[in-house]
């Protein structure tokens, strides 16, 4: 049974999604770094989703969602200032389906170029979440487009979880089983998907979320047992400024061991280490997993730790600013 | 017979070096990018030497040179402001051999940290080539150290050429033979080594060198038939500011089809494309091969072109300056 987007996805939906997305998205490599192992005091296995289609794991969820559209869907739409918009535009183009992406006028030029490059139509709106939602509703009313949300959606959660299925397979090819999987959490599509995957495939593997201390709604939700739905994020990790989705919260409560927070300095340091030591151009949000290992060393000591590098899309002309710890990219 | 450093190396020396370095240096991956193929109008195969030990192909030459030291050598030395110093320091540490690297006081801090990190001793000197050579001679007189030069050395040339042996093997695994191999040229160790390798293994593969127009001594030497040994380089590609070595010139004349030059804008554009499209953090010198394909498209149209990404070491805090086309890193 395909997951209904109004229900919670199951572990089986993730395993099914792994079949669905295989061949369309990349099986991204798992890389290592002796120096980072030494610094982290652990055996680190980096899953390279910055080398995924559209440069982010979001290609997985978008691909899975588009394989499960209601019959007769002729147009899809979303709102996004980040990787989900590009991923949906790309996945729609792969299926020959038209796509509209509502983007705030403040969205980085690079993201607009990416979405247009995949052939989607951009509708520009004001910068607030309310502006975006209103603009998206207007699109739906005028066009009948089917909405594919960025994270609070069963198809998306199941799709993002496929990364964990690959991690376990690839680690097995190296003769090991990870003790822990660490993934950044923003809206929680990735973390919930990984939690579901591991609950079925390898319940002994701890799933730990990592988020900026300046956007710690997920940690507070999980630890306090009450879903926090508003926050004023302060972090350079632009992909993690959103609050946890409803479905995501419910799944994470059940399947994720803990969520740890990291400092802004820790994110910058981890990003610079990834750039200089692995030569991989990851975006700030993607460095949050390594930052967690470095700032919470005791939890990971001598373990096999899989760390998801979530994406590699950023305005490279602003790299120096990022390294100087400037909060907002734009 | 091991190559004598006063003679020219042969193709056999490169094939022998390929055996020697195997298992000590990485067999770096060969990666592709659909978008860069479209932009270049060719099938591009990028050989990732920025993912090599010490972050540059120089690890190959250093490893080979140290396997061919005169009996009784107890200390090695070189002068370098760049990747060769780090490579020699690393390779010496691998063999438990002490190493001294003469570095100008103007060398980037990141390079000093790398050399010290591998346990070598740094001797600081003035910035000119004469200063460096004098300081190195003094080291040799005082310590009896054996000098391993950065490029004008048979063992080094043979070692660098091993990259081409791997390229041909890896392309074969993909079911193709490259039509062309493009490599940057500074002192010419890499290009001469590739030329030698291809002369023996695959004489039908064209070997083409690429250098900045602001440091075009190799092109002028090759096209004019007279070895030019001085120039005033103006390029952000700091690894390519040296002039062609004597042995290197002799080999390149025999084995390299042509050397093309690229503009500074072309280097910056190619570097940015590699960063944003392949998510690989390459240094400016490493972008010169792609710049050549993009600026000399007609020569490469629809061909299988192997492009050597030579290294990934740079001061990332200066990335924005580099993108703005600022000439000198330091």
XYZ file of C-alpha atoms in Angstrom:
660
model
C 0.000 0.000 0.000
C 1.438 3.395 -0.891
C 1.598 5.708 2.112
C -1.267 8.124 2.415
C 0.105 11.584 2.948
C -2.333 12.188 5.781
C -1.090 9.177 7.730
C 2.253 8.365 9.259
C 4.638 6.441 7.060
C 5.946 3.073 8.223
C 9.305 1.342 8.050
C 7.926 -0.686 5.164
C 7.276 2.549 3.275
C 10.962 3.427 3.587
C 12.077 0.014 2.310
C 9.607 0.330 -0.546
C 10.908 3.837 -1.278
C 14.463 2.450 -1.418
C 13.331 0.289 -4.353
C 11.492 3.202 -5.946
C 14.323 5.718 -5.895
C 17.085 3.243 -6.791
C 18.399 3.970 -10.267
C 16.907 7.470 -10.312
C 18.920 8.972 -7.462
C 22.627 8.291 -6.943
C 23.917 5.683 -4.533
C 26.285 8.274 -3.081
C 29.684 7.222 -1.764
C 30.624 6.664 1.866
C 33.977 8.336 2.536
C 36.492 8.339 5.359
C 39.184 10.638 6.743
C 41.964 9.459 9.045
C 42.471 12.932 10.416
C 38.794 13.443 11.223
C 38.713 10.014 12.862
C 41.581 11.166 15.085
C 39.917 14.470 15.890
C 36.589 12.792 16.613
C 38.031 9.811 18.476
C 35.702 7.597 16.451
C 35.487 5.757 13.125
C 33.552 8.160 10.940
C 31.735 7.130 7.771
C 30.514 10.142 5.834
C 27.529 9.581 3.554
C 27.977 12.019 0.681
C 24.519 13.389 -0.089
C 26.109 16.608 -1.318
C 27.010 14.411 -4.304
C 23.367 13.412 -4.707
C 21.275 14.637 -7.664
C 20.563 18.386 -7.171
C 23.332 18.356 -4.546
C 21.187 17.282 -1.589
C 19.354 14.301 -0.057
C 16.090 16.100 -0.926
C 16.208 14.403 -4.334
C 15.260 11.160 -2.569
C 12.042 12.434 -1.018
C 10.985 14.301 -4.133
C 11.545 11.214 -6.298
C 9.544 9.035 -3.955
C 6.715 11.568 -3.593
C 6.317 11.900 -7.350
C 6.057 8.124 -7.701
C 3.070 8.179 -5.340
C 1.021 11.070 -6.742
C -2.775 10.826 -6.826
C -3.922 9.549 -10.213
C -4.443 12.292 -12.725
C -2.020 14.772 -11.162
C -0.862 17.073 -13.945
C 1.020 19.737 -12.026
C 2.928 19.799 -8.728
C 3.847 22.743 -6.548
C 5.683 23.597 -3.351
C 7.160 26.539 -1.538
C 10.857 26.523 -0.732
C 13.818 28.811 -0.443
C 16.166 25.874 -0.324
C 16.992 22.428 -1.662
C 13.472 20.978 -1.661
C 12.356 23.384 -4.383
C 15.242 22.395 -6.632
C 14.704 18.711 -5.839
C 11.016 18.845 -6.722
C 11.752 20.799 -9.895
C 14.336 18.197 -10.911
C 12.189 15.181 -10.027
C 9.203 16.656 -11.879
C 11.349 17.260 -14.951
C 12.514 13.621 -14.775
C 8.860 12.546 -15.042
C 7.941 15.174 -17.613
C 5.588 16.829 -15.128
C 5.217 20.614 -14.867
C 6.168 22.161 -11.526
C 5.665 25.500 -9.768
C 7.935 26.588 -6.922
C 6.875 29.492 -4.710
C 10.040 31.273 -3.590
C 10.493 34.314 -1.377
C 12.011 37.327 -3.090
C 14.897 36.991 -0.618
C 15.864 33.501 -1.834
C 19.508 33.212 -2.937
C 20.016 33.767 -6.650
C 21.769 30.400 -6.919
C 18.612 28.612 -5.746
C 16.440 30.488 -8.260
C 18.841 29.616 -11.063
C 18.790 25.945 -10.034
C 14.976 25.745 -9.970
C 14.688 27.510 -13.329
C 17.453 25.348 -14.721
C 15.312 22.266 -14.086
C 12.486 23.904 -16.014
C 10.130 24.744 -13.150
C 8.127 27.958 -12.963
C 8.948 30.281 -10.083
C 6.241 32.351 -8.340
C 7.845 35.043 -6.187
C 6.330 36.067 -2.852
C 7.115 37.980 0.351
C 9.669 36.601 2.784
C 7.477 35.364 5.674
C 6.129 31.839 6.039
C 2.598 33.292 5.886
C 3.439 35.009 2.586
C 4.714 31.745 1.172
C 1.741 29.704 2.274
C -0.712 32.279 0.947
C 1.077 32.379 -2.400
C 1.102 28.579 -2.604
C -2.623 28.374 -1.788
C -3.304 30.898 -4.537
C -1.328 28.759 -6.988
C -3.339 25.702 -5.991
C -6.658 27.524 -6.352
C -5.749 28.901 -9.745
C -4.085 25.804 -11.218
C -5.232 22.763 -9.265
C -1.603 21.892 -8.593
C -0.870 19.058 -6.175
C 1.286 20.201 -3.244
C 4.410 18.272 -2.298
C 5.481 19.642 1.099
C 9.176 19.777 2.040
C 9.159 17.474 5.100
C 5.783 16.982 6.816
C 4.647 14.383 4.292
C 4.725 10.594 4.473
C 6.081 10.134 0.970
C 8.875 12.620 1.620
C 9.810 11.079 4.968
C 9.915 7.598 3.448
C 12.051 8.879 0.576
C 14.610 10.628 2.771
C 14.913 7.484 4.914
C 16.338 5.586 1.956
C 19.722 7.139 2.716
C 19.924 4.992 5.868
C 19.141 1.827 3.938
C 22.143 2.556 1.734
C 24.362 3.422 4.701
C 23.710 0.049 6.300
C 24.311 -1.754 2.991
C 27.507 0.136 2.268
C 28.872 -0.326 5.782
C 28.198 -4.048 5.422
C 30.268 -4.010 2.217
C 33.084 -2.633 4.383
C 32.518 -5.409 6.888
C 31.111 -3.232 9.669
C 27.795 -2.258 11.199
C 27.495 1.351 12.330
C 26.884 1.847 16.051
C 25.332 5.256 15.489
C 23.870 7.281 12.640
C 24.001 11.058 13.093
C 21.883 13.299 10.890
C 21.014 16.996 11.008
C 17.422 17.896 11.846
C 15.445 20.894 10.565
C 11.909 19.964 9.561
C 12.771 16.366 10.416
C 12.083 14.586 7.119
C 15.539 13.065 6.992
C 15.797 12.196 10.682
C 12.306 10.654 10.837
C 12.993 8.644 7.697
C 16.279 7.351 9.101
C 14.555 6.492 12.389
C 11.916 4.462 10.561
C 14.501 2.696 8.419
C 16.626 1.690 11.388
C 13.645 0.570 13.470
C 13.031 -2.121 10.861
C 16.470 -2.884 9.495
C 18.805 -2.531 12.448
C 17.162 -1.544 15.727
C 20.524 -1.760 17.516
C 21.883 1.215 15.590
C 21.347 4.398 17.589
C 19.866 7.253 15.589
C 20.912 10.655 16.876
C 19.764 14.004 15.525
C 21.966 17.104 15.501
C 20.787 20.675 15.308
C 22.177 24.163 15.839
C 21.774 25.471 19.396
C 20.275 28.549 17.730
C 17.446 26.447 16.237
C 16.936 23.807 18.925
C 13.162 23.267 18.669
C 13.615 19.578 17.870
C 15.725 18.907 20.956
C 13.314 20.823 23.176
C 10.349 19.005 21.619
C 11.915 15.578 22.064
C 13.250 16.155 25.560
C 10.183 18.035 26.824
C 7.671 15.722 25.210
C 5.693 18.643 23.756
C 5.901 19.515 20.074
C 7.265 23.062 19.769
C 6.117 24.639 16.531
C 7.596 28.124 16.651
C 11.115 29.467 17.091
C 13.273 32.360 15.991
C 16.256 30.590 14.484
C 19.756 32.059 14.645
C 22.159 29.924 12.685
C 24.285 29.910 9.549
C 22.843 26.455 8.842
C 20.114 27.821 6.590
C 18.674 24.390 5.859
C 17.901 23.830 9.536
C 15.991 26.999 10.398
C 12.574 25.337 10.023
C 10.670 23.799 12.928
C 9.919 20.099 13.206
C 6.857 18.888 11.274
C 3.908 17.172 12.953
C 4.434 13.721 11.443
C 8.157 14.130 11.872
C 7.832 14.831 15.578
C 5.641 11.782 16.101
C 8.070 9.468 14.346
C 11.211 10.961 15.885
C 9.763 10.487 19.389
C 9.461 6.788 18.695
C 12.605 6.058 16.740
C 15.342 8.560 17.597
C 17.471 8.118 20.713
C 18.389 11.740 21.277
C 18.953 15.097 19.638
C 22.104 17.047 20.470
C 22.820 20.705 19.755
C 25.969 22.300 18.384
C 27.375 25.822 18.547
C 27.764 28.134 15.578
C 31.534 28.011 16.029
C 31.321 24.249 16.005
C 29.429 24.311 12.695
C 31.954 26.655 11.097
C 34.865 24.560 12.358
C 33.307 21.306 11.144
C 32.550 22.844 7.749
C 36.104 24.084 7.383
C 37.460 20.665 8.390
C 35.271 18.971 5.802
C 36.403 21.416 3.125
C 40.088 21.247 3.895
C 40.428 17.617 4.970
C 37.973 15.745 2.785
C 37.998 18.397 0.000
C 34.223 18.090 -0.086
C 32.252 21.291 -0.595
C 29.413 20.852 1.871
C 26.957 23.543 2.893
C 26.768 24.745 6.512
C 23.779 22.533 7.403
C 25.708 19.487 6.218
C 28.496 20.121 8.720
C 26.190 19.856 11.738
C 26.603 16.080 12.073
C 30.395 16.292 12.289
C 30.064 19.261 14.638
C 27.970 17.028 16.923
C 30.647 14.325 16.950
C 33.334 16.883 17.760
C 31.342 18.693 20.464
C 29.866 15.576 22.074
C 32.910 13.338 21.782
C 32.199 11.099 24.768
C 29.002 9.770 23.206
C 30.780 8.608 20.090
C 34.189 7.524 21.414
C 35.655 4.558 19.485
C 32.318 3.845 17.821
C 31.519 3.367 14.141
C 29.564 6.523 13.405
C 27.789 7.202 10.111
C 27.429 10.943 9.540
C 25.093 12.223 6.830
C 26.559 15.087 4.788
C 23.211 16.427 3.671
C 23.991 18.846 0.867
C 26.494 21.020 -0.933
C 24.560 23.970 -2.293
C 25.656 27.426 -1.325
C 26.810 30.713 -2.698
C 30.550 30.086 -2.864
C 31.282 33.791 -3.188
C 30.125 34.092 0.427
C 32.398 31.395 1.763
C 34.728 33.817 3.515
C 31.795 35.437 5.286
C 30.546 32.042 6.389
C 33.935 31.170 7.808
C 33.962 34.448 9.704
C 30.771 33.212 11.352
C 28.367 35.661 9.785
C 24.922 34.398 10.613
C 22.814 35.073 7.558
C 23.999 34.095 4.134
C 21.972 36.651 2.299
C 67.378 -0.438 -13.223
C 66.266 2.422 -11.002
C 66.391 5.773 -12.795
C 69.501 7.832 -12.132
C 68.438 11.324 -11.176
C 70.990 12.807 -13.556
C 69.513 10.972 -16.539
C 66.150 11.172 -18.188
C 63.535 8.751 -16.930
C 61.945 6.313 -19.356
C 58.436 4.994 -19.859
C 59.558 1.820 -18.089
C 60.466 3.895 -15.052
C 56.877 5.177 -14.900
C 55.419 1.681 -15.137
C 57.841 0.532 -12.457
C 56.854 3.530 -10.303
C 53.204 2.545 -10.684
C 54.048 -0.734 -8.933
C 56.108 1.057 -6.318
C 53.519 3.647 -5.272
C 50.527 1.293 -5.431
C 49.207 0.636 -1.946
C 51.015 3.653 -0.480
C 49.217 6.377 -2.420
C 45.489 6.335 -3.102
C 44.003 5.098 -6.352
C 41.923 8.255 -6.558
C 38.470 8.170 -8.132
C 37.563 9.258 -11.641
C 34.394 11.357 -11.498
C 31.959 12.770 -14.032
C 29.515 15.672 -14.288
C 26.703 15.815 -16.817
C 26.543 19.580 -16.616
C 30.283 20.034 -17.190
C 30.074 17.601 -20.125
C 27.387 19.833 -21.619
C 29.365 22.998 -21.014
C 32.534 21.461 -22.417
C 30.859 19.678 -25.340
C 32.926 16.608 -24.431
C 32.894 13.548 -22.182
C 35.001 14.633 -19.240
C 36.641 12.219 -16.800
C 38.084 14.040 -13.821
C 40.953 12.305 -12.041
C 40.679 13.372 -8.393
C 44.225 13.959 -7.207
C 42.910 16.528 -4.721
C 41.730 13.380 -2.893
C 45.272 11.966 -3.000
C 47.399 11.657 0.162
C 48.458 15.190 1.235
C 45.771 16.534 -1.098
C 47.877 16.550 -4.277
C 49.455 14.314 -6.934
C 52.858 15.265 -5.470
C 52.494 12.336 -3.059
C 53.181 10.036 -6.034
C 56.545 11.531 -6.965
C 57.695 11.822 -3.371
C 56.795 8.193 -2.676
C 58.657 6.999 -5.750
C 61.702 9.167 -5.074
C 62.050 7.880 -1.533
C 61.933 4.298 -2.780
C 64.973 5.042 -4.953
C 67.249 6.894 -2.537
C 70.998 6.276 -2.612
C 71.938 3.596 -0.078
C 72.665 4.994 3.340
C 70.508 8.127 2.985
C 69.503 9.161 6.496
C 67.929 12.548 5.873
C 66.106 14.142 2.931
C 65.522 17.809 2.187
C 63.855 20.070 -0.336
C 62.693 23.632 -0.745
C 59.046 24.292 -1.420
C 56.311 26.780 -0.691
C 53.702 24.378 -1.954
C 52.521 20.794 -2.165
C 55.902 19.149 -2.813
C 57.166 20.086 0.640
C 54.149 18.537 2.324
C 54.361 15.481 0.072
C 58.023 14.884 0.862
C 57.407 15.409 4.571
C 54.560 12.882 4.458
C 56.438 10.304 2.371
C 59.502 10.600 4.616
C 57.355 10.064 7.710
C 55.849 6.965 6.046
C 59.384 5.518 5.794
C 60.486 6.757 9.197
C 63.040 9.059 7.578
C 63.758 12.572 8.900
C 63.048 15.443 6.507
C 63.885 19.141 6.285
C 61.801 21.520 4.179
C 63.186 24.969 3.361
C 60.225 27.344 3.119
C 60.116 31.062 2.366
C 58.835 33.231 5.197
C 55.998 34.216 2.839
C 54.665 30.637 2.533
C 50.987 30.277 3.484
C 50.453 29.299 7.107
C 48.384 26.298 5.986
C 51.400 24.863 4.132
C 53.666 25.312 7.164
C 51.122 23.610 9.389
C 50.867 20.700 6.942
C 54.641 20.175 6.742
C 55.029 20.358 10.517
C 52.030 18.086 10.944
C 53.886 15.355 9.055
C 56.794 15.776 11.441
C 59.295 17.489 9.139
C 61.592 20.280 10.258
C 61.079 23.664 8.604
C 63.977 26.001 7.817
C 62.709 29.472 7.009
C 64.387 31.648 4.376
C 63.864 34.759 2.258
C 61.236 34.777 -0.479
C 63.368 34.642 -3.665
C 64.405 31.470 -5.468
C 68.036 32.391 -4.807
C 67.298 32.651 -1.073
C 65.694 29.236 -1.094
C 68.488 27.557 -3.008
C 71.131 29.111 -0.769
C 69.270 27.981 2.348
C 68.903 24.461 0.966
C 72.601 24.262 0.061
C 73.456 25.353 3.588
C 71.233 22.581 4.973
C 72.975 20.038 2.766
C 76.447 21.229 3.791
C 75.578 21.142 7.468
C 73.607 17.899 7.560
C 74.516 15.840 4.504
C 70.821 15.674 3.592
C 69.885 14.172 0.236
C 67.925 16.635 -1.912
C 64.651 15.562 -3.523
C 63.794 18.316 -6.037
C 60.147 19.167 -6.761
C 60.031 18.361 -10.502
C 63.381 18.293 -12.324
C 64.207 14.791 -11.125
C 63.775 11.445 -12.860
C 62.294 9.707 -9.826
C 59.765 12.498 -9.344
C 58.767 12.572 -13.016
C 58.303 8.799 -13.065
C 56.216 8.969 -9.879
C 53.900 11.696 -11.122
C 53.356 9.772 -14.359
C 51.691 6.966 -12.430
C 48.491 9.010 -12.418
C 48.158 8.382 -16.169
C 48.597 4.640 -15.746
C 45.619 4.681 -13.378
C 43.571 6.910 -15.672
C 43.929 4.452 -18.537
C 43.083 1.499 -16.271
C 40.054 3.230 -14.770
C 38.748 4.384 -18.135
C 39.062 0.805 -19.350
C 36.929 -0.300 -16.394
C 34.304 2.113 -17.738
C 34.671 0.590 -21.173
C 36.333 3.576 -22.832
C 39.760 4.773 -23.885
C 40.413 8.473 -23.429
C 41.156 10.409 -26.623
C 43.007 13.121 -24.735
C 44.594 13.629 -21.322
C 44.827 17.252 -20.170
C 47.098 18.179 -17.278
C 48.306 21.489 -15.864
C 51.987 22.319 -16.322
C 54.198 24.302 -13.943
C 57.627 22.711 -13.479
C 56.457 19.901 -15.727
C 56.876 16.858 -13.485
C 53.298 15.752 -13.931
C 53.058 16.512 -17.639
C 56.387 14.852 -18.478
C 55.435 11.793 -16.447
C 52.075 11.514 -18.212
C 53.794 11.938 -21.581
C 56.188 9.094 -20.794
C 53.414 6.843 -19.541
C 51.259 7.382 -22.619
C 54.169 6.939 -25.036
C 54.471 3.368 -23.787
C 50.934 2.421 -22.800
C 48.718 4.205 -25.285
C 50.526 6.289 -27.899
C 47.198 7.156 -29.556
C 46.074 9.171 -26.552
C 46.949 12.829 -27.070
C 48.638 14.446 -24.098
C 47.941 18.174 -23.825
C 49.366 20.535 -21.231
C 47.473 23.535 -19.890
C 48.983 26.584 -18.255
C 47.941 30.088 -17.278
C 48.545 32.705 -19.991
C 50.277 34.646 -17.208
C 52.866 31.863 -16.785
C 53.200 30.542 -20.317
C 56.879 29.579 -20.383
C 56.064 25.963 -21.173
C 53.982 26.832 -24.223
C 56.610 29.244 -25.483
C 59.356 26.680 -24.872
C 57.483 23.912 -26.656
C 56.280 26.000 -29.599
C 59.534 27.929 -30.006
C 61.796 24.919 -29.559
C 63.998 26.796 -27.050
C 63.786 26.076 -23.337
C 62.754 29.296 -21.573
C 63.979 29.273 -17.989
C 62.831 32.622 -16.644
C 59.486 34.352 -16.429
C 57.565 36.719 -14.188
C 54.402 34.784 -13.489
C 51.058 36.515 -12.968
C 48.421 34.005 -12.024
C 46.233 32.896 -9.136
C 47.320 29.335 -9.950
C 50.123 29.390 -7.362
C 51.206 25.838 -8.159
C 52.017 26.789 -11.754
C 54.239 29.824 -11.263
C 57.474 27.844 -11.672
C 59.284 27.450 -14.970
C 59.700 24.151 -16.777
C 62.586 21.975 -15.568
C 65.396 20.834 -17.861
C 64.529 17.116 -17.905
C 60.856 18.035 -18.057
C 61.332 20.164 -21.153
C 63.240 17.405 -22.933
C 60.559 14.818 -22.233
C 57.614 17.104 -22.964
C 59.102 17.990 -26.379
C 59.035 14.316 -27.291
C 55.790 13.145 -25.749
C 53.320 16.032 -25.440
C 51.228 17.096 -28.420
C 50.654 20.709 -27.422
C 50.377 23.138 -24.538
C 47.440 25.549 -24.450
C 47.053 28.621 -22.256
C 44.042 29.811 -20.300
C 42.968 33.199 -18.964
C 42.729 34.097 -15.296
C 38.965 34.533 -15.688
C 38.833 31.092 -17.220
C 40.648 29.608 -14.222
C 38.314 31.310 -11.748
C 35.255 30.201 -13.708
C 36.467 26.608 -13.979
C 37.278 26.531 -10.257
C 33.849 27.826 -9.357
C 32.213 25.279 -11.661
C 34.175 22.454 -10.045
C 33.230 23.675 -6.582
C 29.546 24.174 -7.282
C 28.889 21.368 -9.752
C 31.109 18.550 -8.585
C 31.287 19.807 -4.948
C 35.003 19.139 -5.076
C 37.254 21.634 -3.327
C 40.093 21.997 -5.802
C 42.819 24.633 -5.672
C 43.199 27.194 -8.462
C 45.987 25.274 -10.239
C 43.760 22.208 -10.388
C 41.101 24.088 -12.359
C 43.438 24.873 -15.253
C 42.670 21.625 -17.103
C 38.925 22.275 -17.147
C 39.597 25.900 -18.071
C 41.523 24.621 -21.105
C 38.605 22.440 -22.206
C 36.180 25.349 -21.838
C 38.406 27.916 -23.584
C 39.612 25.617 -26.378
C 36.370 23.753 -26.977
C 36.933 22.901 -30.616
C 39.969 20.738 -29.814
C 37.987 18.571 -27.417
C 34.526 18.454 -29.030
C 32.759 15.109 -28.449
C 35.973 13.477 -27.296
C 36.642 11.430 -24.157
C 38.862 13.801 -22.230
C 40.621 12.885 -18.977
C 41.322 16.003 -16.922
C 43.698 15.827 -13.971
C 42.464 17.714 -10.900
C 45.901 18.149 -9.388
C 45.274 19.260 -5.814
C 42.938 20.720 -3.235
C 45.131 22.644 -0.823
C 44.375 26.281 -0.259
C 43.521 28.801 2.370
C 39.739 28.522 2.328
C 39.354 31.808 4.185
C 40.606 33.468 0.992
C 38.116 31.797 -1.291
C 36.058 34.931 -1.835
C 39.164 36.864 -2.836
C 40.104 34.129 -5.270
C 36.673 34.245 -6.862
C 37.001 37.987 -7.226
C 40.085 37.269 -9.315
C 42.684 38.602 -6.914
C 46.019 37.504 -8.259
C 48.136 36.644 -5.259
C 46.821 34.457 -2.504
C 49.152 35.780 0.120
